[in-house]
Amino acid sequence: MSKKRQKRKKIKEKLFNKRRLIILNEDTFEETFSLKLTLMNVFVVASLGAIIITFVTTFIIAFTPLREFIPGYSSSKLKRDAMELALKSDSLSKALKRNEAYIKSIQKVLTGELEYAKFNKDSILEAADEINTPVDLSPSEQELELREQVAKEEKNTLSKKSKKE
């Protein structure tokens, strides 16, 4: 135990032993600057400096347009343009569906499948908006077989792990 205490004392003395940093003019040996330091002070100042530099760098990257130069970040203008284009394409696709329904109805009238008296543009446009294709979400036989196979493999791997432990 005394050896551990002696080592700790030596380390403590080295950390807190005062040293002097002197900067001299080489030609005249005149003292330009003098500073009393300990190793602990140097370590604390270096650590704080590293932390401050990290925070400043993070702040600059996070809150300035500089982040656009980092791969993976896109500019706010690009995001805004993409959103506008997505909205325009959505509205154009809806308008296209309406026009297609209208043209199909006109074709029916022209071919004689529908009488002119029954033809109403507003009802056709409403019908085009209401057309929603139902999607069958029930699993197929192949999917059910795959699910069973995966479940069996998971049971096998779990039983192997429990045997190893």
CSV table of C-alpha atoms in Angstrom, one decimal:
chain,number,residue,atom,x,y,z
A,1,MET,CA,0.0,0.0,0.0
A,2,SER,CA,2.8,2.4,0.7
A,3,LYS,CA,4.1,1.9,-2.9
A,4,LYS,CA,0.8,3.0,-4.3
A,5,ARG,CA,0.7,6.0,-2.0
A,6,GLN,CA,4.2,7.0,-3.0
A,7,LYS,CA,3.4,6.7,-6.7
A,8,ARG,CA,0.3,8.9,-6.1
A,9,LYS,CA,2.4,11.4,-4.3
A,10,LYS,CA,4.9,11.5,-7.1
A,11,ILE,CA,2.3,12.0,-9.7
A,12,LYS,CA,0.6,14.7,-7.6
A,13,GLU,CA,3.9,16.5,-7.2
A,14,LYS,CA,4.6,16.3,-10.9
A,15,LEU,CA,1.2,17.6,-11.8
A,16,PHE,CA,1.2,20.5,-9.3
A,17,ASN,CA,4.9,21.3,-9.2
A,18,LYS,CA,5.3,24.9,-10.5
A,19,ARG,CA,7.4,25.6,-13.5
A,20,ARG,CA,8.3,28.8,-15.2
A,21,LEU,CA,8.0,29.5,-18.9
A,22,ILE,CA,10.4,32.2,-20.0
A,23,ILE,CA,10.6,33.7,-23.5
A,24,LEU,CA,14.0,35.5,-24.1
A,25,ASN,CA,15.3,37.7,-26.8
A,26,GLU,CA,18.1,35.7,-28.3
A,27,ASP,CA,20.3,38.6,-29.2
A,28,THR,CA,20.2,40.4,-25.8
A,29,PHE,CA,19.0,37.6,-23.6
A,30,GLU,CA,16.5,40.0,-22.3
A,31,GLU,CA,13.4,38.4,-20.7
A,32,THR,CA,10.4,39.2,-23.0
A,33,PHE,CA,7.7,37.1,-21.3
A,34,SER,CA,7.5,35.0,-18.2
A,35,LEU,CA,4.7,32.7,-16.9
A,36,LYS,CA,4.4,30.3,-13.9
A,37,LEU,CA,2.7,27.0,-14.9
A,38,THR,CA,1.9,23.6,-13.6
A,39,LEU,CA,1.2,20.5,-15.7
A,40,MET,CA,-2.3,20.4,-14.4
A,41,ASN,CA,-2.9,24.0,-15.6
A,42,VAL,CA,-1.6,23.2,-19.0
A,43,PHE,CA,-3.8,20.1,-19.2
A,44,VAL,CA,-6.9,22.0,-18.1
A,45,VAL,CA,-6.3,24.8,-20.6
A,46,ALA,CA,-5.6,22.4,-23.5
A,47,SER,CA,-8.7,20.4,-22.7
A,48,LEU,CA,-10.9,23.5,-22.5
A,49,GLY,CA,-9.4,24.8,-25.7
A,50,ALA,CA,-10.2,21.6,-27.5
A,51,ILE,CA,-13.8,21.6,-26.2
A,52,ILE,CA,-14.3,25.3,-27.2
A,53,ILE,CA,-13.0,24.6,-30.7
A,54,THR,CA,-15.3,21.6,-31.0
A,55,PHE,CA,-18.3,23.7,-30.0
A,56,VAL,CA,-17.5,26.6,-32.2
A,57,THR,CA,-16.9,24.3,-35.2
A,58,THR,CA,-20.2,22.5,-34.6
A,59,PHE,CA,-22.0,25.9,-34.2
A,60,ILE,CA,-20.6,27.2,-37.4
A,61,ILE,CA,-21.6,24.0,-39.3
A,62,ALA,CA,-25.0,23.8,-37.8
A,63,PHE,CA,-26.2,27.4,-38.1
A,64,THR,CA,-24.6,28.8,-41.2
A,65,PRO,CA,-24.9,28.0,-44.9
A,66,LEU,CA,-21.5,26.3,-44.7
A,67,ARG,CA,-23.3,23.0,-43.9
A,68,GLU,CA,-24.4,22.8,-47.6
A,69,PHE,CA,-20.8,22.0,-48.6
A,70,ILE,CA,-20.9,18.8,-46.4
A,71,PRO,CA,-22.0,15.7,-48.3
A,72,GLY,CA,-25.5,14.6,-47.2
A,73,TYR,CA,-26.8,18.1,-46.5
A,74,SER,CA,-28.9,19.8,-49.2
A,75,SER,CA,-29.6,23.5,-49.5
A,76,SER,CA,-32.9,24.9,-48.2
A,77,LYS,CA,-33.6,26.3,-51.7
A,78,LEU,CA,-33.2,22.8,-53.2
A,79,LYS,CA,-35.6,21.4,-50.6
A,80,ARG,CA,-38.1,24.2,-51.3
A,81,ASP,CA,-37.9,23.6,-55.0
A,82,ALA,CA,-38.4,19.9,-54.6
A,83,MET,CA,-41.5,20.4,-52.5
A,84,GLU,CA,-43.0,22.8,-55.0
A,85,LEU,CA,-42.3,20.4,-57.9
A,86,ALA,CA,-43.9,17.5,-55.9
A,87,LEU,CA,-47.0,19.6,-55.3
A,88,LYS,CA,-47.2,20.7,-59.0
A,89,SER,CA,-46.8,17.1,-60.2
A,90,ASP,CA,-49.5,15.9,-57.8
A,91,SER,CA,-52.0,18.6,-59.1
A,92,LEU,CA,-51.0,17.8,-62.7
A,93,SER,CA,-51.7,14.1,-62.3
A,94,LYS,CA,-55.1,14.9,-60.8
A,95,ALA,CA,-55.9,17.2,-63.7
A,96,LEU,CA,-54.8,14.5,-66.1
A,97,LYS,CA,-57.1,11.9,-64.6
A,98,ARG,CA,-60.0,14.3,-64.8
A,99,ASN,CA,-59.3,15.1,-68.5
A,100,GLU,CA,-58.9,11.4,-69.3
A,101,ALA,CA,-62.3,10.7,-67.7
A,102,TYR,CA,-63.8,13.5,-69.6
A,103,ILE,CA,-62.4,12.4,-72.9
A,104,LYS,CA,-63.5,8.8,-72.3
A,105,SER,CA,-67.1,10.1,-71.7
A,106,ILE,CA,-67.0,12.1,-74.8
A,107,GLN,CA,-65.8,9.1,-76.8
A,108,LYS,CA,-68.8,7.1,-75.4
A,109,VAL,CA,-71.1,9.8,-76.6
A,110,LEU,CA,-69.5,10.0,-80.0
A,111,THR,CA,-69.6,6.2,-80.5
A,112,GLY,CA,-73.2,6.0,-79.4
A,113,GLU,CA,-72.7,4.0,-76.2
A,114,LEU,CA,-74.2,6.9,-74.2
A,115,GLU,CA,-77.0,9.2,-75.1
A,116,TYR,CA,-76.3,12.9,-75.1
A,117,ALA,CA,-79.1,13.7,-72.6
A,118,LYS,CA,-77.4,11.6,-70.0
A,119,PHE,CA,-74.0,13.3,-70.5
A,120,ASN,CA,-73.1,15.8,-67.7
A,121,LYS,CA,-69.6,17.2,-67.4
A,122,ASP,CA,-69.8,17.8,-63.6
A,123,SER,CA,-70.8,14.3,-62.8
A,124,ILE,CA,-68.0,12.9,-64.9
A,125,LEU,CA,-65.4,15.0,-63.1
A,126,GLU,CA,-66.8,14.0,-59.7
A,127,ALA,CA,-66.7,10.4,-60.7
A,128,ALA,CA,-63.0,10.8,-61.8
A,129,ASP,CA,-62.2,12.2,-58.4
A,130,GLU,CA,-64.0,9.4,-56.5
A,131,ILE,CA,-62.3,6.6,-58.5
A,132,ASN,CA,-60.0,4.9,-56.0
A,133,THR,CA,-58.6,1.6,-57.1
A,134,PRO,CA,-58.9,-0.9,-54.2
A,135,VAL,CA,-55.7,-2.6,-53.2
A,136,ASP,CA,-55.6,-6.2,-52.1
A,137,LEU,CA,-53.4,-6.3,-49.0
A,138,SER,CA,-54.0,-10.0,-48.1
A,139,PRO,CA,-50.9,-12.1,-48.2
A,140,SER,CA,-50.4,-14.5,-51.1
A,141,GLU,CA,-49.6,-18.2,-50.6
A,142,GLN,CA,-45.9,-17.7,-51.4
A,143,GLU,CA,-45.7,-14.9,-48.8
A,144,LEU,CA,-47.3,-17.1,-46.1
A,145,GLU,CA,-44.8,-19.9,-46.9
A,146,LEU,CA,-42.0,-17.4,-46.7
A,147,ARG,CA,-43.2,-16.2,-43.3
A,148,GLU,CA,-43.4,-19.7,-42.0
A,149,GLN,CA,-39.9,-20.5,-43.2
A,150,VAL,CA,-38.5,-17.3,-41.6
A,151,ALA,CA,-40.2,-18.1,-38.3
A,152,LYS,CA,-38.7,-21.6,-38.3
A,153,GLU,CA,-35.2,-20.2,-39.0
A,154,GLU,CA,-35.6,-17.7,-36.1
A,155,LYS,CA,-36.6,-20.5,-33.8
A,156,ASN,CA,-33.6,-22.6,-34.8
A,157,THR,CA,-31.2,-19.7,-34.3
A,158,LEU,CA,-32.7,-18.9,-30.9
A,159,SER,CA,-32.5,-22.5,-29.8
A,160,LYS,CA,-28.8,-22.7,-30.9
A,161,LYS,CA,-28.0,-19.5,-29.0
A,162,SER,CA,-29.6,-20.8,-25.8
A,163,LYS,CA,-27.7,-24.1,-26.1
A,164,LYS,CA,-24.4,-22.3,-26.4
A,165,GLU,CA,-25.1,-20.2,-23.2
